[in-house]
PDB file of C-alpha atoms and ligand atoms in Angstrom:
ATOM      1  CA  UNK H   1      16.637  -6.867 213.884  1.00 98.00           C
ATOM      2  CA  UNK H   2      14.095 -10.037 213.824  1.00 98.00           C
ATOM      3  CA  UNK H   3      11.308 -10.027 215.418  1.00 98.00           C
ATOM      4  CA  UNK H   4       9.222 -13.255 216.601  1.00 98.00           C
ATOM      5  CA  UNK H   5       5.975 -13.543 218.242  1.00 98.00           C
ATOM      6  CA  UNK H   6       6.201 -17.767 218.014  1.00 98.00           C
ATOM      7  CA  UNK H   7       9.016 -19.612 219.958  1.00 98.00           C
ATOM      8  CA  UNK H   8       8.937 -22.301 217.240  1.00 98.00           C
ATOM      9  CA  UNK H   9       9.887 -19.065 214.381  1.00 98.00           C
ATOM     10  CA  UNK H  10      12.316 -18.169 216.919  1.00 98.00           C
ATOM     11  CA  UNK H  11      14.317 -21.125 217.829  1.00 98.00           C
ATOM     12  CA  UNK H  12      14.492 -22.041 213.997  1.00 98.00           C
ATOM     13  CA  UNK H  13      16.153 -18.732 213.028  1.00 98.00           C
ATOM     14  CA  UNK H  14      18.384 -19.144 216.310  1.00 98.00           C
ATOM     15  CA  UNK H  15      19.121 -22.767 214.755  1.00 97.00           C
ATOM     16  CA  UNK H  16      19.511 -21.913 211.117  1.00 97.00           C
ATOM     17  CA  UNK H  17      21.224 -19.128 211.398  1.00 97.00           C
ATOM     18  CA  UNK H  18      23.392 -18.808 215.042  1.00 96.00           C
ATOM     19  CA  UNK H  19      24.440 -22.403 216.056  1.00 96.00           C
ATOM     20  CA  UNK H  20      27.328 -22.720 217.749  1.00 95.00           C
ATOM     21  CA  UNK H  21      27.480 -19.138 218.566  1.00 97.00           C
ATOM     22  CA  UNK H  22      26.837 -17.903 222.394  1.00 98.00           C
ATOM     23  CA  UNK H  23      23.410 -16.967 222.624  1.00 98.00           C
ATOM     24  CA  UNK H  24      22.838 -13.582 225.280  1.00 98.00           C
ATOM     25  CA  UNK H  25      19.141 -13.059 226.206  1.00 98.00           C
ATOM     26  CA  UNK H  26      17.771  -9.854 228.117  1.00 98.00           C
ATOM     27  CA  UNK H  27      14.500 -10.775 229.313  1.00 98.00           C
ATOM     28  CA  UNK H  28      12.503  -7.934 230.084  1.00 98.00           C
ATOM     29  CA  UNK H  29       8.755  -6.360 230.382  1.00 97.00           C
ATOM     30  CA  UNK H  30       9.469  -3.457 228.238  1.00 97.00           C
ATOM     31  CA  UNK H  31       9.030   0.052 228.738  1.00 95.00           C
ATOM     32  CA  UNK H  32      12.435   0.339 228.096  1.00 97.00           C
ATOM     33  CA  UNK H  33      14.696   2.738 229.316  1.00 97.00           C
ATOM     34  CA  UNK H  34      18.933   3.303 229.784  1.00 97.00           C
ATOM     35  CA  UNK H  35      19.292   0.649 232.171  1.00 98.00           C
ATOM     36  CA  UNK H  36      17.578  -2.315 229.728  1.00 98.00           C
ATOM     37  CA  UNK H  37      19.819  -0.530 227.080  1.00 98.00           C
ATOM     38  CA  UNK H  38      23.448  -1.355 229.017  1.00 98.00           C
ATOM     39  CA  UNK H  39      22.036  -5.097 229.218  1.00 98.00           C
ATOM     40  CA  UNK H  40      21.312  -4.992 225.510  1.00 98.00           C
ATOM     41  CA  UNK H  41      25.303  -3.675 225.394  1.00 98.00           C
ATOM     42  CA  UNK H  42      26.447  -5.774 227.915  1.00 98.00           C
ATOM     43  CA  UNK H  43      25.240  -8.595 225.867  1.00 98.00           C
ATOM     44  CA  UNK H  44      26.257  -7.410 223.109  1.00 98.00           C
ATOM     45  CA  UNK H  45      30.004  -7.394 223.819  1.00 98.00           C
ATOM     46  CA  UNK H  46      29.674 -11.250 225.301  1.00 98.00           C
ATOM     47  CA  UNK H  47      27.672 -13.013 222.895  1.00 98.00           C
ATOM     48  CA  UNK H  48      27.584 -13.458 219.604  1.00 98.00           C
ATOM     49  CA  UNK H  49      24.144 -12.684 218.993  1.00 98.00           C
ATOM     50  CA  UNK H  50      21.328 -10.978 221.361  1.00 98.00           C
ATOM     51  CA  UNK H  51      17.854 -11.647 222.002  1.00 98.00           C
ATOM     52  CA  UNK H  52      15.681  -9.450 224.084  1.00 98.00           C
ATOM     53  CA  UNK H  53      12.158 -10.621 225.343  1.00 98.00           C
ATOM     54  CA  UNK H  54       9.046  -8.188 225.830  1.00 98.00           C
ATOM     55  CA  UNK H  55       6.646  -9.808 228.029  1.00 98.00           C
ATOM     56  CA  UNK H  56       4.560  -8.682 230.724  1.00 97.00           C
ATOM     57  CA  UNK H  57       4.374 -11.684 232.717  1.00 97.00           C
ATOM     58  CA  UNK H  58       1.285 -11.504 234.671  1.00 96.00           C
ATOM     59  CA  UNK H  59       1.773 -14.071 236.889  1.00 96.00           C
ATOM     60  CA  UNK H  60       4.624 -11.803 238.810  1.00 96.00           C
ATOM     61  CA  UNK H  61       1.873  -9.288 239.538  1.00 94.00           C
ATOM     62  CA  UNK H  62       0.479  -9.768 242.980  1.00 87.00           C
ATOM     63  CA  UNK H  63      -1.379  -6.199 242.477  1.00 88.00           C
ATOM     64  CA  UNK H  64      -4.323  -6.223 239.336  1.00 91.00           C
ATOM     65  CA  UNK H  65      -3.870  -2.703 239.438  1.00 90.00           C
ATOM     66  CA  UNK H  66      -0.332  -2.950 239.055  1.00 87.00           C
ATOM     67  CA  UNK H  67      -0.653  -5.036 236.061  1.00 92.00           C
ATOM     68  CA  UNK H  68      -3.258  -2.785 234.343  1.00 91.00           C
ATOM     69  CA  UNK H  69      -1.027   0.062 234.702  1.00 87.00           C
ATOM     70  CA  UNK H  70       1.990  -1.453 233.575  1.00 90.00           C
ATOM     71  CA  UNK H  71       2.771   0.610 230.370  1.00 89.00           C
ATOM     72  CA  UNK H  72       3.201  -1.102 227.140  1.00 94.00           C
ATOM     73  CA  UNK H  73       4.959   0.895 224.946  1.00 96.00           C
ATOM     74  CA  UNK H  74       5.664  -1.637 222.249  1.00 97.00           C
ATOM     75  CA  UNK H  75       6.894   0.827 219.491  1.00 97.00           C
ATOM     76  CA  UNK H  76       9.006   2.745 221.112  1.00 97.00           C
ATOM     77  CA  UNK H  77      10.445  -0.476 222.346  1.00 98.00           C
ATOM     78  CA  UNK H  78      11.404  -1.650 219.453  1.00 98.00           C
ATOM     79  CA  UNK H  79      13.016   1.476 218.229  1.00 98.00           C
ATOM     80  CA  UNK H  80      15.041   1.502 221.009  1.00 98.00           C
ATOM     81  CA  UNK H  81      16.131  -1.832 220.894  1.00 98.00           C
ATOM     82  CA  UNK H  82      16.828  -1.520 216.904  1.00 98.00           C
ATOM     83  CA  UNK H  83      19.076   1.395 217.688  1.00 98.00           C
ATOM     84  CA  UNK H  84      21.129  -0.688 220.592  1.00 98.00           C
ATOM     85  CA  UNK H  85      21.811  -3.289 218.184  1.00 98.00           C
ATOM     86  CA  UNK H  86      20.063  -5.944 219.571  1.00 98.00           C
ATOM     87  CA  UNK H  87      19.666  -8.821 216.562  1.00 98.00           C
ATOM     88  CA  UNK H  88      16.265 -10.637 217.850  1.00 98.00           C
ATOM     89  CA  UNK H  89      12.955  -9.705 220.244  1.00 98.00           C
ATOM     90  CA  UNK H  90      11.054 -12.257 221.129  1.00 98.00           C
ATOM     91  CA  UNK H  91       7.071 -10.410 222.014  1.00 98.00           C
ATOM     92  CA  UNK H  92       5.456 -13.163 222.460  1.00 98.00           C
ATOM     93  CA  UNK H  93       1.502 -13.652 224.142  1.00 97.00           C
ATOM     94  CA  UNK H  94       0.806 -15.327 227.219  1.00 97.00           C
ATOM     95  CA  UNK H  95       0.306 -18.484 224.868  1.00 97.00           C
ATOM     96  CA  UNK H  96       3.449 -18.937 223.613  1.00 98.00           C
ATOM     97  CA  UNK H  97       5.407 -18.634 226.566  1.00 98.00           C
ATOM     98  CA  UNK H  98       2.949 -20.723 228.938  1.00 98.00           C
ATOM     99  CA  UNK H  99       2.129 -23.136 226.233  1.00 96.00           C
ATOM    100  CA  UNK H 100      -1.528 -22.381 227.127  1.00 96.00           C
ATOM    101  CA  UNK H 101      -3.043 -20.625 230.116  1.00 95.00           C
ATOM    102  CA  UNK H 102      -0.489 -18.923 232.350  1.00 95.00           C
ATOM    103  CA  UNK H 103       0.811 -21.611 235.175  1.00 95.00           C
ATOM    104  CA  UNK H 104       2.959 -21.574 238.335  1.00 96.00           C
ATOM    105  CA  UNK H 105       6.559 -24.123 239.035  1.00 95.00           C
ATOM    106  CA  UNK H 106       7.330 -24.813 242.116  1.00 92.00           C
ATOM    107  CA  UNK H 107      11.340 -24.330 242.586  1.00 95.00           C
ATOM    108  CA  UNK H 108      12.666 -24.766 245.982  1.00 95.00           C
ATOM    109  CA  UNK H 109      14.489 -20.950 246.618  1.00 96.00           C
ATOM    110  CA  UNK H 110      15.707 -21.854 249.986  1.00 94.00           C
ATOM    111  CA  UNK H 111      13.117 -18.708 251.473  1.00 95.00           C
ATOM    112  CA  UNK H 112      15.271 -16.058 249.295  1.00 97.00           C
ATOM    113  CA  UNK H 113      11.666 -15.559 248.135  1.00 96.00           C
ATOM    114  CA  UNK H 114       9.999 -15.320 251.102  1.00 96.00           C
ATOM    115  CA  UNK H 115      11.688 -11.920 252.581  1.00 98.00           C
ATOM    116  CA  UNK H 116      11.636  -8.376 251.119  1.00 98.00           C
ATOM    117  CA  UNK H 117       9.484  -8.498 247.840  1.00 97.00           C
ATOM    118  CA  UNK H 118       8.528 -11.933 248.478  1.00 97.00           C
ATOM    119  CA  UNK H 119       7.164 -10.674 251.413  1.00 97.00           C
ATOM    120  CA  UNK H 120       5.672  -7.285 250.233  1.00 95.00           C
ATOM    121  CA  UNK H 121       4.656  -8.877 247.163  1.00 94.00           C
ATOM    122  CA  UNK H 122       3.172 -12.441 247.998  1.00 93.00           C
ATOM    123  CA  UNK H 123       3.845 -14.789 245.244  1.00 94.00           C
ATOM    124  CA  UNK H 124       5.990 -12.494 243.480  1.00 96.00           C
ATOM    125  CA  UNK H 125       9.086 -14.695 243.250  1.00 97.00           C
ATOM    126  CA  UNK H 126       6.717 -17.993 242.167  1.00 96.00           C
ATOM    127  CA  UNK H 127       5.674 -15.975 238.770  1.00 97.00           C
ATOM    128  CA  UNK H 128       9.276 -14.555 238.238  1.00 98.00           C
ATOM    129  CA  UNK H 129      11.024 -18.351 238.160  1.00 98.00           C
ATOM    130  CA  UNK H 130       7.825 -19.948 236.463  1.00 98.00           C
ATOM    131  CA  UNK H 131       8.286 -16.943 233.227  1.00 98.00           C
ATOM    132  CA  UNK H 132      12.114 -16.802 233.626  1.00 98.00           C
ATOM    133  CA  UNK H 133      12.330 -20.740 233.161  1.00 98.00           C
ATOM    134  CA  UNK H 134       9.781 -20.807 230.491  1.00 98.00           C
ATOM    135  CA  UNK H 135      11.648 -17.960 228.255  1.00 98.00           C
ATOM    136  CA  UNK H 136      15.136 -19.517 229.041  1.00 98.00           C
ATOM    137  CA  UNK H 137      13.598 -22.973 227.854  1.00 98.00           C
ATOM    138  CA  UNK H 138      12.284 -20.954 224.838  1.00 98.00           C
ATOM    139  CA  UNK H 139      15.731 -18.873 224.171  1.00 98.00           C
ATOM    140  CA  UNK H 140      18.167 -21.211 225.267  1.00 98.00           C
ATOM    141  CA  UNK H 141      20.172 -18.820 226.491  1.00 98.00           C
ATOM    142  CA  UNK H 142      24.360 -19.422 226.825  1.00 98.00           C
ATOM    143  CA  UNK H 143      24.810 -15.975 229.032  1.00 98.00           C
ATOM    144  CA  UNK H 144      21.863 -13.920 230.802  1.00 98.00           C
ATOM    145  CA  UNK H 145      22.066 -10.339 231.417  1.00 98.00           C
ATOM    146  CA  UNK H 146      19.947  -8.661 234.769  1.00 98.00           C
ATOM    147  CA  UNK H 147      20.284  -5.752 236.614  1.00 98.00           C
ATOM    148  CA  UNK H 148      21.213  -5.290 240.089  1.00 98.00           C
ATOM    149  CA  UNK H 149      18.305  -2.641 240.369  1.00 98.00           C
ATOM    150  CA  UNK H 150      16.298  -5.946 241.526  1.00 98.00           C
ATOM    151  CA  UNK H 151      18.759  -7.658 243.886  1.00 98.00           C
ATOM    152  CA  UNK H 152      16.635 -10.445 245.451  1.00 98.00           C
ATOM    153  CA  UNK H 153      15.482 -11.231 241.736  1.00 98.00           C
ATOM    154  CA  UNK H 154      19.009 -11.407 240.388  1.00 98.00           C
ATOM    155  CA  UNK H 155      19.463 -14.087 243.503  1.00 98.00           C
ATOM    156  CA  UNK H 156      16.400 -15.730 243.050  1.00 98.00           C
ATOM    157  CA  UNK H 157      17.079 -16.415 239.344  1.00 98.00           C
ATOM    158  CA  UNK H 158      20.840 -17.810 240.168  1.00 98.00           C
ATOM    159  CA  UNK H 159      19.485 -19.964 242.440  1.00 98.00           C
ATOM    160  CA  UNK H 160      16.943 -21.358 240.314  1.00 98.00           C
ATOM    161  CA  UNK H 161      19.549 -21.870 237.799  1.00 98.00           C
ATOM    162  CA  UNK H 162      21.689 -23.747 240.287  1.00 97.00           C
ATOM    163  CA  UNK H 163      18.386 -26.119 241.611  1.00 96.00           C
ATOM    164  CA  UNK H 164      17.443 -26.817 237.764  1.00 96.00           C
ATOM    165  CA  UNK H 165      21.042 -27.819 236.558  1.00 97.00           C
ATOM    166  CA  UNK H 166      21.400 -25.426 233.755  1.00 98.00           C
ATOM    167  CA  UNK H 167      24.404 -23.939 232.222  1.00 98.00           C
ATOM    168  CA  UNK H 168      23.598 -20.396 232.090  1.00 98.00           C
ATOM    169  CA  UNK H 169      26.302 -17.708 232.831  1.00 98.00           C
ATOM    170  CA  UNK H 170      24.882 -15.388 234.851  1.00 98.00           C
ATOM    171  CA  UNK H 171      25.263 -11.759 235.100  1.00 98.00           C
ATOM    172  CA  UNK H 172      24.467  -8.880 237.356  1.00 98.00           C
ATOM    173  CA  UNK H 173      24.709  -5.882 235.423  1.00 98.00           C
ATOM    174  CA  UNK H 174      25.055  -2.207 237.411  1.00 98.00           C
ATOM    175  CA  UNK H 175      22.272  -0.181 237.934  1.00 98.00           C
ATOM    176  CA  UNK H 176      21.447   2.852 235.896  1.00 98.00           C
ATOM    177  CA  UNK H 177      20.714   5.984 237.486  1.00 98.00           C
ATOM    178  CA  UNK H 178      18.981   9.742 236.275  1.00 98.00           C
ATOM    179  CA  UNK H 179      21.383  12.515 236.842  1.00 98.00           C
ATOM    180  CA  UNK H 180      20.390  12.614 240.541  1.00 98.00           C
ATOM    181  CA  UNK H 181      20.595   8.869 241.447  1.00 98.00           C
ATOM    182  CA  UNK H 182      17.346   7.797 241.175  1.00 98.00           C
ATOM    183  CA  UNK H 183      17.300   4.242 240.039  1.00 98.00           C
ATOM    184  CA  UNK H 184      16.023   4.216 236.272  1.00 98.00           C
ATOM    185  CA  UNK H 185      12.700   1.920 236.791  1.00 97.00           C
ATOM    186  CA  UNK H 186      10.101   1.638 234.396  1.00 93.00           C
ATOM    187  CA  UNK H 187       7.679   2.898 236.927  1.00 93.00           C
ATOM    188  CA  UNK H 188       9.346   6.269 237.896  1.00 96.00           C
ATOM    189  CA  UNK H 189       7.145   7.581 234.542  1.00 94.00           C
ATOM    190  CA  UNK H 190       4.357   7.463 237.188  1.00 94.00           C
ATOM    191  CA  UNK H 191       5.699   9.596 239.910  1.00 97.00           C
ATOM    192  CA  UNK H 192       4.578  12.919 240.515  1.00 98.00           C
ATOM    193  CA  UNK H 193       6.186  16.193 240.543  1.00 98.00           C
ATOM    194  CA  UNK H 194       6.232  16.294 244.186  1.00 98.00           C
ATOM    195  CA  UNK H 195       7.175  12.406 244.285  1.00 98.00           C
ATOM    196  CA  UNK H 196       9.786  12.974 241.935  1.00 98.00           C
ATOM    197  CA  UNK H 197      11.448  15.551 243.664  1.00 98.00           C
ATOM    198  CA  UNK H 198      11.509  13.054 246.797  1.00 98.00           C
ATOM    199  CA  UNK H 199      12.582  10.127 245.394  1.00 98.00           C
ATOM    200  CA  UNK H 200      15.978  11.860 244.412  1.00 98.00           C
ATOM    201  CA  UNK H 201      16.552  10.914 248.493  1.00 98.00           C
ATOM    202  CA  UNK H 202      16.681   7.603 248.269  1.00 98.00           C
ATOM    203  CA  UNK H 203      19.958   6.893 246.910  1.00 98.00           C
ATOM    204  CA  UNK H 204      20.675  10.178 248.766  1.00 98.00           C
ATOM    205  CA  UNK H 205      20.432   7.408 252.201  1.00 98.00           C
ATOM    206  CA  UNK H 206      21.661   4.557 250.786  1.00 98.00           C
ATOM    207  CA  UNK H 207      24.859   6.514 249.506  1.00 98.00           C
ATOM    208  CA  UNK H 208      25.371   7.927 253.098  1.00 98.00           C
ATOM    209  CA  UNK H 209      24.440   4.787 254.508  1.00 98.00           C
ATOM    210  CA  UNK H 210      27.241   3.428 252.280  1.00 98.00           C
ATOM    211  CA  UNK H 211      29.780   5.662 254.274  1.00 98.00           C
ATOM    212  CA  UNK H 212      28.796   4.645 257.467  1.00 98.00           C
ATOM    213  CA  UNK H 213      29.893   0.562 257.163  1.00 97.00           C
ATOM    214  CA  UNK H 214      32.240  -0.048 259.996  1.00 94.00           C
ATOM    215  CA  UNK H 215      32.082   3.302 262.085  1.00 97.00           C
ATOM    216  CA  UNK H 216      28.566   1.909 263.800  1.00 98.00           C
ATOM    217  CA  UNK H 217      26.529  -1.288 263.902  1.00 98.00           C
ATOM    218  CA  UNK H 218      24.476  -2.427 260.819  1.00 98.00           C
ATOM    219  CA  UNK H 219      21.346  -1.571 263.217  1.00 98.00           C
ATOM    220  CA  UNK H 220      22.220   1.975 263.951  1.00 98.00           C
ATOM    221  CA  UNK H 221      22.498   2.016 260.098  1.00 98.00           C
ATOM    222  CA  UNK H 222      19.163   0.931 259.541  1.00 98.00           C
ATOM    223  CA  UNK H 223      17.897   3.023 261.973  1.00 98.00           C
ATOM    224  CA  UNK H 224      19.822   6.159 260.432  1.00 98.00           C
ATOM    225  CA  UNK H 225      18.208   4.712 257.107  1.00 98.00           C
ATOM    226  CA  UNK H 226      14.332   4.642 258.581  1.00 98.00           C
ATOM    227  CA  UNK H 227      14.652   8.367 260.589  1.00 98.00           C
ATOM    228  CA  UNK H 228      16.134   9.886 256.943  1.00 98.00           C
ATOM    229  CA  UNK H 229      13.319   8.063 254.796  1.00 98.00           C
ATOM    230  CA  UNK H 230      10.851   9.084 257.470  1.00 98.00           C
ATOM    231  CA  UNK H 231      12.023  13.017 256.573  1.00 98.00           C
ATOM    232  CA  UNK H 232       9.815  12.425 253.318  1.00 98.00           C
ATOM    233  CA  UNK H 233       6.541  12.615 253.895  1.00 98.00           C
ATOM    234  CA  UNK H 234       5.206  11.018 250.367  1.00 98.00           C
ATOM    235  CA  UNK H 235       6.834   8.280 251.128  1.00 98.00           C
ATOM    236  CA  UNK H 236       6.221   4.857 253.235  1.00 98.00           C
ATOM    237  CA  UNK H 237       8.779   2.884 254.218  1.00 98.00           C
ATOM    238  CA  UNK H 238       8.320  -0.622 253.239  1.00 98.00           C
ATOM    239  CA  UNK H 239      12.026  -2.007 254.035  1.00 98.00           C
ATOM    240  CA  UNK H 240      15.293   0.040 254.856  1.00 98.00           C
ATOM    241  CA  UNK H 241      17.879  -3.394 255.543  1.00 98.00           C
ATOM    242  CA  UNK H 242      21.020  -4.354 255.582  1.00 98.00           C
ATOM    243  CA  UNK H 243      21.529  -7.894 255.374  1.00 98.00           C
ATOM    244  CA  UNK H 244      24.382 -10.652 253.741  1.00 98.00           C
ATOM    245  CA  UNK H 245      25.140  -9.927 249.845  1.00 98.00           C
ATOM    246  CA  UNK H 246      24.384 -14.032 249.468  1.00 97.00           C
ATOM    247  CA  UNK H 247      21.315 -15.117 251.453  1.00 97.00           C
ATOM    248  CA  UNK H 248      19.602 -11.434 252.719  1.00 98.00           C
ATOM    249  CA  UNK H 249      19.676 -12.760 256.042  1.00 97.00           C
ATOM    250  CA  UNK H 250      20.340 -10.461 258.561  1.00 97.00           C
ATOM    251  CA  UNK H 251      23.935  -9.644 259.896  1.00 97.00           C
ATOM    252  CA  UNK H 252      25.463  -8.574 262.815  1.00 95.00           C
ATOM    253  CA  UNK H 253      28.576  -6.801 261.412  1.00 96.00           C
ATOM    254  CA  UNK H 254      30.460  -6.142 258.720  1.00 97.00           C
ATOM    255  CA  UNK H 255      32.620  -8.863 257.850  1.00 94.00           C
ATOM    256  CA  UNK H 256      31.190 -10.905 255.592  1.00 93.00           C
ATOM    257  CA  UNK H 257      29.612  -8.046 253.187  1.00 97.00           C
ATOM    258  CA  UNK H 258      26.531  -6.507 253.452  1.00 98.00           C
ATOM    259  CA  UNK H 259      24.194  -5.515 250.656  1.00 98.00           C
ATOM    260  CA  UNK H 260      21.230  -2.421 251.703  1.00 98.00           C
ATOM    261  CA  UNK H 261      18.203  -2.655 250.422  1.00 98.00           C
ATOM    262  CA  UNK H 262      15.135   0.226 250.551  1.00 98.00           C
ATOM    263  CA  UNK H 263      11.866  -0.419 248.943  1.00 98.00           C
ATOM    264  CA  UNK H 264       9.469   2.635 249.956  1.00 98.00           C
ATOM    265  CA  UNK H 265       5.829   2.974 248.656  1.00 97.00           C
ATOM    266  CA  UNK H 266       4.846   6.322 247.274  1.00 98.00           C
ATOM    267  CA  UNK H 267       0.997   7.086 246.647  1.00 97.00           C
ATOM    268  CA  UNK H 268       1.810   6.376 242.954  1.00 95.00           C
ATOM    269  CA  UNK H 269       4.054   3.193 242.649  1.00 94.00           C
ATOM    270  CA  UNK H 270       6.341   1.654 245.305  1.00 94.00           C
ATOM    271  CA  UNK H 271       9.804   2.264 244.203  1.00 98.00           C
ATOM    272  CA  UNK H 272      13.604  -0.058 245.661  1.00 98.00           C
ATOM    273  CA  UNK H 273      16.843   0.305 245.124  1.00 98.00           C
ATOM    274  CA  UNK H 274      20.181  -1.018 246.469  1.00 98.00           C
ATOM    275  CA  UNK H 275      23.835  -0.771 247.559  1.00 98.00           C
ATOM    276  CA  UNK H 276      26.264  -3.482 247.868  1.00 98.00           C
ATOM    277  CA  UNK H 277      29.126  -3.340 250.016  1.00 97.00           C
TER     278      UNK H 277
HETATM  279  O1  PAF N 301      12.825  -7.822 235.825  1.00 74.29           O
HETATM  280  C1  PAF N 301      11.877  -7.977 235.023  1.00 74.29           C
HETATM  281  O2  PAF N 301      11.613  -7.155 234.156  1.00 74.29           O
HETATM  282  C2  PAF N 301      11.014  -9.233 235.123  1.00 74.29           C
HETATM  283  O3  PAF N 301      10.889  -9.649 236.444  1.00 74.29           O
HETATM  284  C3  PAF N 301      11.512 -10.388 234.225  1.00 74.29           C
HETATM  285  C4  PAF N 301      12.867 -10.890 234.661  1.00 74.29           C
HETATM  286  C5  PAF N 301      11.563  -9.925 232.777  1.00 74.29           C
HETATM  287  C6  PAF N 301      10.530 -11.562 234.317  1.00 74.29           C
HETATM  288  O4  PAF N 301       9.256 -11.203 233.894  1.00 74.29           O
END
C-alpha cells in the first residue's frame, strides 16, 4: 500500500503506474471502522485500483468542539486499511487539499442542504462539497464509494456531481451495523455506558417504523417515531422524518418511496441513522 501526503506524488504514481485503469476512491475522515472497510471492498471489486483519503476536513465542522474531539487515529488507520487491501491513502494537510488556507465553493444543492443536518448543522453541507470536490479534483476518481449511514450527504454529493458535469459513478454503499443495529459511526467510541445501552433503540424505531409503511399515515409514523425516542431519556430528539428517498421533502403517503431519517443528540455526540423504503 502507497501512501502520499502530496497530491502532485499522488497523481504521478496514479499516472505512471494505473492509467487507463478505473480509479475507486473512499474518501473518508478516518477513525476507521467495519463500515469504511465494506467501501474499501466495495471498491475493491469495481475498480482496478483503490485510493482511500484520511482527512479531517474542518470546514464541515460547524461545532469547534466537535472538531477537537474528532479522534485521529492515524496508525491504526493505516493498518486497517493495509489489511483491506486498499493500494493508495492519500493523508494529506489542510494545504494540499485547499491549495492554501481552507476555503468554501458555492454549488447550487437545490436546498437538499438546507434541511436535516444542513439545518442542525449550519454550513455543514458548504464544507462537505467544497473538500469532496477538492479530493475528487485531486484523485480523479472513475467510481466513488459512500455510505448510506449519511443519506442527505450521499444526495448532496450526487447532486453536486450532476451541477459540476463530472463523470463519476456513484455509489451508496449499505450501512454497517454492531450486533444490535446500532449504526457503526466513528463517534459511537464516545458514548457512554448508559448511552450505549440506549442507542441500541434507535434502529430498534426505525426497524418498527419500517413495518408500519402503508397500515397508517407517514405522520402517525413520525409521531410513533418521536413518543418511542422520547422513552429514552439520554436522548434528544433532533429529527424523527419521513420524507421522499430523492429530494427529503416531505410526503403525504406512500407511493412514491419514503426514506426515515432520526438524528438524536445524546450528552456525548449526536448520533443519525436511516431506513429507506
Ligand atoms: O463522510 C465523511 O466522512 C466526510 O463527510 C467526507 C465525505 C470524507 C468529507 O470530509
Amino acid at each position: 500500500m502507497q501512501i502520499f501526503t502530496h497530491k502532485k506524488d499522488l497523481q504521478e504514481y496514479l499516472r505512471k503506474w494505473f492509467s487507463g485503469n478505473t480509479i475507486g476512491f473512499v474518501p473518508t475522515m478516518g477513525a476507521l471502522h467495519a463500515g469504511h472497510l465494506s467501501l474499501i471492498e466495495q471498491s475493491k471489486k469495481k475498480c482496478g485500483v483503490t485510493v482511500c483519503s484520511i482527512f479531517v476536513n474542518p470546514t464541515q465542522f460547524n461545532d469547534p468542539a466537535d472538531l477537537a474531539k474528532y479522534s485521529r487515529p492515524i496508525e491504526n488507520d493505516i493498518q486497517l486499511l493495509e489489511q483491506a487491501g486498499c493500494d493508495i491513502v492519500y493523508n494529506p494537510d489542510t494545504n494540499d487539499v485547499y491549495d492554501g488556507e481552507p476555503s468554501i465553493i458555492q454549488i447550487d444543492l437545490g436546498g437538499l442542504d438546507k434541511v436535516f443536518e444542513g439545518a442542525q448543522r449550519p454550513g455543514h453541507f458548504d464544507g462537505v462539497v467544497s473538500v469532496v470536490k477538492k479530493l475528487f479534483e485531486a484523485v480523479k476518481p472513475t467510481d466513488v464509494f459512500f455510505g448510506q449511514k449519511d443519506y442527505q450527504q450521499t444526495l448532496v454529493v450526487r447532486k453536486m456531481i450532476r451541477q459540476e458535469d463530472m463523470s463519476i459513478k456513484f455509489y451508496t454503499c449499505p450501512t454497517t451495523r454492531e450486533a444490535d443495529g446500532l449504526a457503526m459511526s466513528s463517534r459511537n467510541a464516545r458514548l457512554t455506558i448508559e448511552e450505549r445501552a440506549q442507542a441500541t433503540n434507535i434502529y430498534k424505531v426505525l426497524k418498527q417504523a419500517a413495518l408500519k409503511q402503508g397500515l397508517y399515515t407517514p405522520t402517525q409514523v413520525e409521531e410513533y417515531m418521536h413518543t418511542e425516542l422520547k422513552k429514552n431519556s439520554l436522548m434528544q430528539i433532533e429529527y424523527a422524518s419521513i420524507v421522499d428517498p430523492t429530494d427529503l421533502k416531505p410526503i403525504i403517503d406512500w407511493q412514491h418511496g419514503a426514506v426515515i431519517l432520526v438524528a438524536v443528540k445524546m450528552p456525548s455526540t449526536r448520533l443519525i441513522d436511516n431506513v429507506v423504503l
